């Protein structure tokens, strides 16, 4: 029954031009949440903001103590979750003004997250802009999963840069300044490649161009094993292109969608996405869908 | 001095009877904001509600409008869902068994584009166990595109199909036809998109309605200035939330002064005080809509708040509040 939590803010800090990281104590959500799921937050601040705002879960930390012990540990040691967000309007701006110690009302975890096939042995994660948010948690889960991910050597001829990596992360942004989470993914042991629209860092062009290159170079390995998956989150046009590339190379692909939402739980029918089986709801049936399903 | 809530709670009676529908408290959900109940069962025990009003069903399944279907506005939201629903047959087969479980009155909201469609659904609902009443949604603002740049002939065609609730004869006509074929309590949902809601209310009362519920959403619009396009796929949408409460209160009062049948009041109720204001204006029961999206526990919290208010103000029967507005 419990799905609403009043969460104390541990940290809400600015980490870029319009980017913020919000860490909140949410032991119940932290225990249940899966990568790709989201939380629905009341950003209430100035009068006039009515609806909650959905944010995908970026990091989870489950306190490694029993409920009994938890009574005596400091707030920081309780289970927390982190969301990574960009201020794009009144709701997120109100959220950005919240201070540590304040309480916010959170519903979650909501929706269906990414699924990790049991026999998966490698993965390509494609993030456009804020799309990194749910993918970091996914990368962590993939690294933790027991299945044996196989090395995907991007450059057989050159010296091996990331010997243990079975996860390739492609991050795209407009400029170098807006590239997000590069180090976080590297710290998890992923191979990270970046693209910028203006070429200020990495591949010049769209992240989908980068994906095309990577898939072409690794598709032999991927196809032979048939056990890789592409996971993507980002703008709609990017997701469409990622789906196309994955389909062309016959790699399973999951995409995380975003849509304006009211209730977040499947009651208002406000966030439809057109699928082969008709309209489905991003909040309840998604936000993660198999790319092939989407029309 | 404040009295505590444990002060003789047994003597506070929240029960109401709307046209034969016995509710243990006057709080229900607004059609379309609660789907078919399942989603909210995760947040509270649905037994606590006075009644459930289903999302509007149509005879055949309806796909609804394409996205974007919602847009937040100041203290409110616009929606143009377009009555997405599985159709009457699937509703009876798949949704009714779940809805029956809490054992509270179920009011089925029905919608259609023709009188025939309303009577066909009513016939299909005949004898379905657990249906306590029918709400005729004759006021959905999102069935047809408004203001869209359609070719003139097509536009004329569409305009003929405007909502029943905007014309007293059309409204009375559909009520009369449904009235003839059912003994179930008949609630008629009225639209605020009219010159004078009193005329429509009187017309449906005469045609045999047992109660009226108001208000459905006023039509509104939101604009994306960068793209110079409407924000919603259907151009216009129904406005809901606290932004419309003053309009709703005024209309409830007007209708209360006009008809004798009970009124179910709604429009921007966010908390118990809002609900009580509607009752003071003349609503015998209230429906909570958009608040469910913001706070999934809004309904049980509002019921608790009403009870607390009654105890604090020594009101023994909720009915004593209804229409108790004093002249200024």
PDB file of C-alpha atoms in Angstrom, chain A residues 2-266:
ATOM      1  CA  UNK A   2       2.739   2.440   0.862  1.00  0.00           C
ATOM      2  CA  UNK A   3       3.847   4.443  -2.087  1.00  0.00           C
ATOM      3  CA  UNK A   4       3.894   7.992  -0.783  1.00  0.00           C
ATOM      4  CA  UNK A   5       6.845   9.179   1.231  1.00  0.00           C
ATOM      5  CA  UNK A   6       7.620  12.425   2.933  1.00  0.00           C
ATOM      6  CA  UNK A   7      11.295  12.737   2.204  1.00  0.00           C
ATOM      7  CA  UNK A   8      13.886  14.920   3.845  1.00  0.00           C
ATOM      8  CA  UNK A   9      16.327  16.576   1.476  1.00  0.00           C
ATOM      9  CA  UNK A  10      19.939  15.662   2.207  1.00  0.00           C
ATOM     10  CA  UNK A  11      21.426  17.639  -0.645  1.00  0.00           C
ATOM     11  CA  UNK A  12      20.161  19.740  -3.537  1.00  0.00           C
ATOM     12  CA  UNK A  13      23.144  21.123  -5.317  1.00  0.00           C
ATOM     13  CA  UNK A  14      23.807  22.875  -8.549  1.00  0.00           C
ATOM     14  CA  UNK A  15      26.254  20.930 -10.679  1.00  0.00           C
ATOM     15  CA  UNK A  16      26.120  22.765 -13.983  1.00  0.00           C
ATOM     16  CA  UNK A  17      24.447  25.690 -15.754  1.00  0.00           C
ATOM     17  CA  UNK A  18      20.883  24.428 -15.102  1.00  0.00           C
ATOM     18  CA  UNK A  19      21.685  21.038 -13.658  1.00  0.00           C
ATOM     19  CA  UNK A  20      20.976  19.909 -10.126  1.00  0.00           C
ATOM     20  CA  UNK A  21      21.404  16.795  -8.060  1.00  0.00           C
ATOM     21  CA  UNK A  22      18.797  16.146  -5.393  1.00  0.00           C
ATOM     22  CA  UNK A  23      19.446  13.553  -2.734  1.00  0.00           C
ATOM     23  CA  UNK A  24      16.560  12.608  -0.456  1.00  0.00           C
ATOM     24  CA  UNK A  25      16.016  10.156   2.347  1.00  0.00           C
ATOM     25  CA  UNK A  26      13.578   7.599   0.965  1.00  0.00           C
ATOM     26  CA  UNK A  27      14.251   4.171   2.463  1.00  0.00           C
ATOM     27  CA  UNK A  28      11.070   2.558   1.136  1.00  0.00           C
ATOM     28  CA  UNK A  29      11.604   3.796  -2.403  1.00  0.00           C
ATOM     29  CA  UNK A  30      15.316   2.914  -2.265  1.00  0.00           C
ATOM     30  CA  UNK A  31      14.530  -0.691  -1.390  1.00  0.00           C
ATOM     31  CA  UNK A  32      11.967  -1.208  -4.137  1.00  0.00           C
ATOM     32  CA  UNK A  33      13.268   0.888  -7.015  1.00  0.00           C
ATOM     33  CA  UNK A  34      14.584  -0.638 -10.229  1.00  0.00           C
ATOM     34  CA  UNK A  35      16.595   1.159 -12.932  1.00  0.00           C
ATOM     35  CA  UNK A  36      14.313   3.073 -15.284  1.00  0.00           C
ATOM     36  CA  UNK A  37      11.566   3.635 -12.731  1.00  0.00           C
ATOM     37  CA  UNK A  38      10.646   7.141 -11.669  1.00  0.00           C
ATOM     38  CA  UNK A  39       9.436   9.175  -8.736  1.00  0.00           C
ATOM     39  CA  UNK A  40       6.654  11.763  -8.858  1.00  0.00           C
ATOM     40  CA  UNK A  41       7.582  14.814  -6.809  1.00  0.00           C
ATOM     41  CA  UNK A  42       5.481  17.684  -5.525  1.00  0.00           C
ATOM     42  CA  UNK A  43       7.610  20.691  -6.321  1.00  0.00           C
ATOM     43  CA  UNK A  44       5.144  23.079  -4.699  1.00  0.00           C
ATOM     44  CA  UNK A  45       6.646  26.488  -4.200  1.00  0.00           C
ATOM     45  CA  UNK A  46       5.045  29.610  -5.576  1.00  0.00           C
ATOM     46  CA  UNK A  47       1.268  29.443  -5.802  1.00  0.00           C
ATOM     47  CA  UNK A  48      -0.008  28.133  -9.059  1.00  0.00           C
ATOM     48  CA  UNK A  49       2.093  25.003  -9.423  1.00  0.00           C
ATOM     49  CA  UNK A  50      -0.383  22.201  -9.181  1.00  0.00           C
ATOM     50  CA  UNK A  51       0.885  18.951 -10.595  1.00  0.00           C
ATOM     51  CA  UNK A  52       3.768  16.762  -9.547  1.00  0.00           C
ATOM     52  CA  UNK A  53       6.813  16.359 -11.759  1.00  0.00           C
ATOM     53  CA  UNK A  54       8.229  12.995 -12.788  1.00  0.00           C
ATOM     54  CA  UNK A  55      11.971  12.305 -12.442  1.00  0.00           C
ATOM     55  CA  UNK A  56      13.805   9.099 -13.168  1.00  0.00           C
ATOM     56  CA  UNK A  57      15.848   7.644 -10.363  1.00  0.00           C
ATOM     57  CA  UNK A  58      19.539   8.332 -10.882  1.00  0.00           C
ATOM     58  CA  UNK A  59      21.203   6.714  -7.892  1.00  0.00           C
ATOM     59  CA  UNK A  60      20.089   4.528  -5.034  1.00  0.00           C
ATOM     60  CA  UNK A  61      21.779   3.818  -1.767  1.00  0.00           C
ATOM     61  CA  UNK A  62      20.236   1.247   0.489  1.00  0.00           C
ATOM     62  CA  UNK A  63      21.412   1.557   4.041  1.00  0.00           C
ATOM     63  CA  UNK A  64      23.142  -1.631   4.858  1.00  0.00           C
ATOM     64  CA  UNK A  65      21.556  -1.832   8.264  1.00  0.00           C
ATOM     65  CA  UNK A  66      18.441  -3.524   9.509  1.00  0.00           C
ATOM     66  CA  UNK A  67      15.301  -1.566  10.229  1.00  0.00           C
ATOM     67  CA  UNK A  68      15.973  -2.050  13.909  1.00  0.00           C
ATOM     68  CA  UNK A  69      19.412  -0.501  13.703  1.00  0.00           C
ATOM     69  CA  UNK A  70      18.207   2.275  11.457  1.00  0.00           C
ATOM     70  CA  UNK A  71      16.545   4.019  14.336  1.00  0.00           C
ATOM     71  CA  UNK A  72      19.903   4.998  15.687  1.00  0.00           C
ATOM     72  CA  UNK A  73      21.844   5.884  12.610  1.00  0.00           C
ATOM     73  CA  UNK A  74      22.153   9.387  11.303  1.00  0.00           C
ATOM     74  CA  UNK A  75      19.978  10.546   8.458  1.00  0.00           C
ATOM     75  CA  UNK A  76      22.753  10.204   5.919  1.00  0.00           C
ATOM     76  CA  UNK A  77      23.060   6.531   6.585  1.00  0.00           C
ATOM     77  CA  UNK A  78      19.432   5.780   5.844  1.00  0.00           C
ATOM     78  CA  UNK A  79      18.414   4.611   2.399  1.00  0.00           C
ATOM     79  CA  UNK A  80      18.409   7.485  -0.047  1.00  0.00           C
ATOM     80  CA  UNK A  81      17.793   8.129  -3.696  1.00  0.00           C
ATOM     81  CA  UNK A  82      19.206  10.748  -5.969  1.00  0.00           C
ATOM     82  CA  UNK A  83      17.616  12.424  -8.938  1.00  0.00           C
ATOM     83  CA  UNK A  84      19.494  14.406 -11.527  1.00  0.00           C
ATOM     84  CA  UNK A  85      17.472  17.179 -13.113  1.00  0.00           C
ATOM     85  CA  UNK A  86      17.580  20.234 -15.284  1.00  0.00           C
ATOM     86  CA  UNK A  87      15.508  23.314 -14.580  1.00  0.00           C
ATOM     87  CA  UNK A  88      13.154  23.662 -17.512  1.00  0.00           C
ATOM     88  CA  UNK A  89      10.144  25.433 -16.028  1.00  0.00           C
ATOM     89  CA  UNK A  90       8.351  26.613 -12.921  1.00  0.00           C
ATOM     90  CA  UNK A  91       8.174  23.216 -11.259  1.00  0.00           C
ATOM     91  CA  UNK A  92      11.833  22.356 -11.545  1.00  0.00           C
ATOM     92  CA  UNK A  93      12.813  25.921 -10.661  1.00  0.00           C
ATOM     93  CA  UNK A  94      10.798  25.655  -7.450  1.00  0.00           C
ATOM     94  CA  UNK A  95      12.479  22.351  -6.719  1.00  0.00           C
ATOM     95  CA  UNK A  96      15.901  23.888  -7.271  1.00  0.00           C
ATOM     96  CA  UNK A  97      15.182  26.425  -4.520  1.00  0.00           C
ATOM     97  CA  UNK A  98      14.552  23.744  -1.888  1.00  0.00           C
ATOM     98  CA  UNK A  99      17.140  23.525   0.866  1.00  0.00           C
ATOM     99  CA  UNK A 100      18.623  20.550   2.685  1.00  0.00           C
ATOM    100  CA  UNK A 101      16.438  19.637   5.643  1.00  0.00           C
ATOM    101  CA  UNK A 102      13.192  20.544   3.876  1.00  0.00           C
ATOM    102  CA  UNK A 103      10.579  17.837   3.387  1.00  0.00           C
ATOM    103  CA  UNK A 104       9.151  17.017  -0.024  1.00  0.00           C
ATOM    104  CA  UNK A 105       6.303  14.703  -0.899  1.00  0.00           C
ATOM    105  CA  UNK A 106       7.330  11.878  -3.207  1.00  0.00           C
ATOM    106  CA  UNK A 107       5.419   9.006  -4.796  1.00  0.00           C
ATOM    107  CA  UNK A 108       7.408   6.075  -6.056  1.00  0.00           C
ATOM    108  CA  UNK A 109       8.892   4.008  -7.384  1.00  0.00           C
ATOM    109  CA  UNK A 110       6.531   4.198 -10.353  1.00  0.00           C
ATOM    110  CA  UNK A 111       6.363   2.614 -13.783  1.00  0.00           C
ATOM    111  CA  UNK A 112       8.207  -0.261 -15.346  1.00  0.00           C
ATOM    112  CA  UNK A 113      11.964   0.019 -15.533  1.00  0.00           C
ATOM    113  CA  UNK A 114      14.524  -1.502 -17.861  1.00  0.00           C
ATOM    114  CA  UNK A 115      14.569  -5.244 -18.076  1.00  0.00           C
ATOM    115  CA  UNK A 116      17.874  -7.040 -18.088  1.00  0.00           C
ATOM    116  CA  UNK A 117      17.670 -10.266 -20.101  1.00  0.00           C
ATOM    117  CA  UNK A 118      19.070 -13.151 -18.112  1.00  0.00           C
ATOM    118  CA  UNK A 119      21.541 -14.121 -20.784  1.00  0.00           C
ATOM    119  CA  UNK A 120      22.754 -10.622 -21.582  1.00  0.00           C
ATOM    120  CA  UNK A 121      26.489 -10.392 -22.086  1.00  0.00           C
ATOM    121  CA  UNK A 122      27.002  -6.848 -23.256  1.00  0.00           C
ATOM    122  CA  UNK A 123      25.119  -3.633 -23.460  1.00  0.00           C
ATOM    123  CA  UNK A 124      25.237  -0.340 -25.287  1.00  0.00           C
ATOM    124  CA  UNK A 125      23.738   2.594 -23.412  1.00  0.00           C
ATOM    125  CA  UNK A 126      22.839   5.680 -25.447  1.00  0.00           C
ATOM    126  CA  UNK A 127      22.116   8.918 -23.620  1.00  0.00           C
ATOM    127  CA  UNK A 128      21.069  12.230 -25.125  1.00  0.00           C
ATOM    128  CA  UNK A 129      21.297  15.227 -22.794  1.00  0.00           C
ATOM    129  CA  UNK A 130      19.433  14.497 -19.553  1.00  0.00           C
ATOM    130  CA  UNK A 131      18.959  10.940 -20.806  1.00  0.00           C
ATOM    131  CA  UNK A 132      21.921   9.979 -18.658  1.00  0.00           C
ATOM    132  CA  UNK A 133      19.696  10.157 -15.559  1.00  0.00           C
ATOM    133  CA  UNK A 134      18.119   6.685 -15.602  1.00  0.00           C
ATOM    134  CA  UNK A 135      21.010   5.067 -17.480  1.00  0.00           C
ATOM    135  CA  UNK A 136      23.545   5.521 -14.684  1.00  0.00           C
ATOM    136  CA  UNK A 137      21.478   3.383 -12.345  1.00  0.00           C
ATOM    137  CA  UNK A 138      21.068   0.856 -15.131  1.00  0.00           C
ATOM    138  CA  UNK A 139      24.832   0.718 -15.726  1.00  0.00           C
ATOM    139  CA  UNK A 140      25.372   0.064 -12.040  1.00  0.00           C
ATOM    140  CA  UNK A 141      22.808  -2.719 -12.064  1.00  0.00           C
ATOM    141  CA  UNK A 142      24.322  -4.237 -15.200  1.00  0.00           C
ATOM    142  CA  UNK A 143      27.755  -4.230 -13.592  1.00  0.00           C
ATOM    143  CA  UNK A 144      26.368  -5.850 -10.473  1.00  0.00           C
ATOM    144  CA  UNK A 145      24.318  -8.466 -12.283  1.00  0.00           C
ATOM    145  CA  UNK A 146      25.722 -11.915 -12.073  1.00  0.00           C
ATOM    146  CA  UNK A 147      25.574 -12.625 -15.742  1.00  0.00           C
ATOM    147  CA  UNK A 148      28.905 -12.638 -17.454  1.00  0.00           C
ATOM    148  CA  UNK A 149      29.101  -9.627 -19.673  1.00  0.00           C
ATOM    149  CA  UNK A 150      31.571 -10.089 -22.447  1.00  0.00           C
ATOM    150  CA  UNK A 151      34.208  -7.670 -23.478  1.00  0.00           C
ATOM    151  CA  UNK A 152      33.298  -5.575 -26.446  1.00  0.00           C
ATOM    152  CA  UNK A 153      36.566  -4.491 -27.875  1.00  0.00           C
ATOM    153  CA  UNK A 154      35.984  -1.345 -29.816  1.00  0.00           C
ATOM    154  CA  UNK A 155      39.398  -1.108 -31.328  1.00  0.00           C
ATOM    155  CA  UNK A 156      40.989  -4.491 -31.779  1.00  0.00           C
ATOM    156  CA  UNK A 157      44.090  -3.103 -33.411  1.00  0.00           C
ATOM    157  CA  UNK A 158      44.988  -0.495 -30.813  1.00  0.00           C
ATOM    158  CA  UNK A 159      46.020  -0.980 -27.227  1.00  0.00           C
ATOM    159  CA  UNK A 160      43.183  -1.942 -24.891  1.00  0.00           C
ATOM    160  CA  UNK A 161      42.027   1.031 -22.945  1.00  0.00           C
ATOM    161  CA  UNK A 162      39.232  -0.435 -20.876  1.00  0.00           C
ATOM    162  CA  UNK A 163      40.012  -4.100 -20.578  1.00  0.00           C
ATOM    163  CA  UNK A 164      37.126  -5.116 -18.350  1.00  0.00           C
ATOM    164  CA  UNK A 165      34.348  -3.166 -19.945  1.00  0.00           C
ATOM    165  CA  UNK A 166      31.269  -4.938 -21.182  1.00  0.00           C
ATOM    166  CA  UNK A 167      29.149  -1.857 -21.176  1.00  0.00           C
ATOM    167  CA  UNK A 168      29.636   0.854 -23.733  1.00  0.00           C
ATOM    168  CA  UNK A 169      28.066   4.178 -22.870  1.00  0.00           C
ATOM    169  CA  UNK A 170      27.508   6.778 -25.554  1.00  0.00           C
ATOM    170  CA  UNK A 171      26.739  10.241 -24.314  1.00  0.00           C
ATOM    171  CA  UNK A 172      25.615  13.039 -26.574  1.00  0.00           C
ATOM    172  CA  UNK A 173      25.216  16.729 -25.861  1.00  0.00           C
ATOM    173  CA  UNK A 174      25.140  20.055 -27.674  1.00  0.00           C
ATOM    174  CA  UNK A 175      28.495  21.183 -26.349  1.00  0.00           C
ATOM    175  CA  UNK A 176      31.309  19.964 -24.127  1.00  0.00           C
ATOM    176  CA  UNK A 177      29.856  21.930 -21.201  1.00  0.00           C
ATOM    177  CA  UNK A 178      26.587  20.041 -21.358  1.00  0.00           C
ATOM    178  CA  UNK A 179      28.143  16.576 -21.394  1.00  0.00           C
ATOM    179  CA  UNK A 180      26.857  14.831 -18.328  1.00  0.00           C
ATOM    180  CA  UNK A 181      28.012  12.023 -16.082  1.00  0.00           C
ATOM    181  CA  UNK A 182      31.038  11.005 -18.135  1.00  0.00           C
ATOM    182  CA  UNK A 183      33.116  10.300 -15.050  1.00  0.00           C
ATOM    183  CA  UNK A 184      30.328   8.540 -13.173  1.00  0.00           C
ATOM    184  CA  UNK A 185      30.029   6.003 -15.961  1.00  0.00           C
ATOM    185  CA  UNK A 186      33.822   5.626 -16.188  1.00  0.00           C
ATOM    186  CA  UNK A 187      34.026   5.026 -12.456  1.00  0.00           C
ATOM    187  CA  UNK A 188      31.612   2.156 -12.866  1.00  0.00           C
ATOM    188  CA  UNK A 189      34.025   0.625 -15.340  1.00  0.00           C
ATOM    189  CA  UNK A 190      32.066   1.378 -18.487  1.00  0.00           C
ATOM    190  CA  UNK A 191      33.657   2.336 -21.776  1.00  0.00           C
ATOM    191  CA  UNK A 192      32.482   5.873 -22.431  1.00  0.00           C
ATOM    192  CA  UNK A 193      32.344   7.595 -25.790  1.00  0.00           C
ATOM    193  CA  UNK A 194      31.019  11.087 -26.204  1.00  0.00           C
ATOM    194  CA  UNK A 195      29.649  13.192 -29.007  1.00  0.00           C
ATOM    195  CA  UNK A 196      28.951  16.894 -29.227  1.00  0.00           C
ATOM    196  CA  UNK A 197      26.933  18.708 -31.847  1.00  0.00           C
ATOM    197  CA  UNK A 198      29.654  21.337 -32.227  1.00  0.00           C
ATOM    198  CA  UNK A 199      32.567  18.941 -31.955  1.00  0.00           C
ATOM    199  CA  UNK A 200      33.947  20.608 -28.814  1.00  0.00           C
ATOM    200  CA  UNK A 201      34.617  17.148 -27.453  1.00  0.00           C
ATOM    201  CA  UNK A 202      34.628  13.638 -28.864  1.00  0.00           C
ATOM    202  CA  UNK A 203      32.749  12.717 -31.996  1.00  0.00           C
ATOM    203  CA  UNK A 204      31.333  15.706 -33.855  1.00  0.00           C
ATOM    204  CA  UNK A 205      27.679  15.184 -34.561  1.00  0.00           C
ATOM    205  CA  UNK A 206      24.761  13.386 -33.067  1.00  0.00           C
ATOM    206  CA  UNK A 207      25.121  10.553 -30.622  1.00  0.00           C
ATOM    207  CA  UNK A 208      23.218   8.380 -33.078  1.00  0.00           C
ATOM    208  CA  UNK A 209      26.082   8.812 -35.547  1.00  0.00           C
ATOM    209  CA  UNK A 210      28.408   7.592 -32.853  1.00  0.00           C
ATOM    210  CA  UNK A 211      26.121   4.645 -32.204  1.00  0.00           C
ATOM    211  CA  UNK A 212      26.178   3.730 -35.879  1.00  0.00           C
ATOM    212  CA  UNK A 213      29.999   3.659 -35.790  1.00  0.00           C
ATOM    213  CA  UNK A 214      30.136   1.595 -32.634  1.00  0.00           C
ATOM    214  CA  UNK A 215      27.552  -0.892 -33.782  1.00  0.00           C
ATOM    215  CA  UNK A 216      29.278  -1.322 -37.087  1.00  0.00           C
ATOM    216  CA  UNK A 217      32.542  -2.102 -35.344  1.00  0.00           C
ATOM    217  CA  UNK A 218      31.068  -4.408 -32.744  1.00  0.00           C
ATOM    218  CA  UNK A 219      28.152  -5.893 -34.588  1.00  0.00           C
ATOM    219  CA  UNK A 220      30.107  -9.012 -35.429  1.00  0.00           C
ATOM    220  CA  UNK A 221      30.500  -9.793 -31.735  1.00  0.00           C
ATOM    221  CA  UNK A 222      26.965  -8.745 -30.947  1.00  0.00           C
ATOM    222  CA  UNK A 223      25.347 -10.705 -33.701  1.00  0.00           C
ATOM    223  CA  UNK A 224      27.355 -13.824 -33.020  1.00  0.00           C
ATOM    224  CA  UNK A 225      26.155 -13.876 -29.445  1.00  0.00           C
ATOM    225  CA  UNK A 226      22.719 -12.353 -29.900  1.00  0.00           C
ATOM    226  CA  UNK A 227      22.918 -11.394 -26.294  1.00  0.00           C
ATOM    227  CA  UNK A 228      23.456  -7.687 -26.369  1.00  0.00           C
ATOM    228  CA  UNK A 229      20.892  -4.975 -25.711  1.00  0.00           C
ATOM    229  CA  UNK A 230      20.772  -1.300 -26.576  1.00  0.00           C
ATOM    230  CA  UNK A 231      19.262   0.917 -23.889  1.00  0.00           C
ATOM    231  CA  UNK A 232      18.442   4.510 -24.733  1.00  0.00           C
ATOM    232  CA  UNK A 233      17.034   7.632 -23.138  1.00  0.00           C
ATOM    233  CA  UNK A 234      16.887  11.086 -24.646  1.00  0.00           C
ATOM    234  CA  UNK A 235      14.897  13.298 -27.005  1.00  0.00           C
ATOM    235  CA  UNK A 236      12.189  11.653 -29.127  1.00  0.00           C
ATOM    236  CA  UNK A 237      13.996  12.128 -32.426  1.00  0.00           C
ATOM    237  CA  UNK A 238      17.127  10.522 -30.989  1.00  0.00           C
ATOM    238  CA  UNK A 239      15.156   7.547 -29.672  1.00  0.00           C
ATOM    239  CA  UNK A 240      13.544   7.044 -33.057  1.00  0.00           C
ATOM    240  CA  UNK A 241      16.955   6.959 -34.724  1.00  0.00           C
ATOM    241  CA  UNK A 242      18.445   4.658 -32.073  1.00  0.00           C
ATOM    242  CA  UNK A 243      15.512   2.276 -32.565  1.00  0.00           C
ATOM    243  CA  UNK A 244      16.077   2.296 -36.299  1.00  0.00           C
ATOM    244  CA  UNK A 245      19.783   1.523 -35.972  1.00  0.00           C
ATOM    245  CA  UNK A 246      19.165  -1.243 -33.447  1.00  0.00           C
ATOM    246  CA  UNK A 247      16.490  -2.784 -35.638  1.00  0.00           C
ATOM    247  CA  UNK A 248      18.762  -2.628 -38.675  1.00  0.00           C
ATOM    248  CA  UNK A 249      21.454  -4.566 -36.840  1.00  0.00           C
ATOM    249  CA  UNK A 250      18.899  -6.826 -35.149  1.00  0.00           C
ATOM    250  CA  UNK A 251      19.906  -5.845 -31.630  1.00  0.00           C
ATOM    251  CA  UNK A 252      17.134  -5.753 -28.999  1.00  0.00           C
ATOM    252  CA  UNK A 253      16.513  -2.196 -27.892  1.00  0.00           C
ATOM    253  CA  UNK A 254      14.714  -0.626 -24.937  1.00  0.00           C
ATOM    254  CA  UNK A 255      13.867   3.056 -24.813  1.00  0.00           C
ATOM    255  CA  UNK A 256      12.820   5.224 -21.890  1.00  0.00           C
ATOM    256  CA  UNK A 257      10.184   7.784 -22.854  1.00  0.00           C
ATOM    257  CA  UNK A 258       9.217  11.106 -21.386  1.00  0.00           C
ATOM    258  CA  UNK A 259       5.801  12.762 -21.519  1.00  0.00           C
ATOM    259  CA  UNK A 260       3.978  15.425 -19.517  1.00  0.00           C
ATOM    260  CA  UNK A 261       2.071  13.605 -16.805  1.00  0.00           C
ATOM    261  CA  UNK A 262      -0.656  14.436 -14.346  1.00  0.00           C
ATOM    262  CA  UNK A 263      -1.220  11.481 -12.005  1.00  0.00           C
ATOM    263  CA  UNK A 264       1.816   9.292 -12.797  1.00  0.00           C
ATOM    264  CA  UNK A 265      -0.059   6.135 -11.826  1.00  0.00           C
ATOM    265  CA  UNK A 266      -2.218   5.373 -14.855  1.00  0.00           C
TER     266      UNK A 266
END
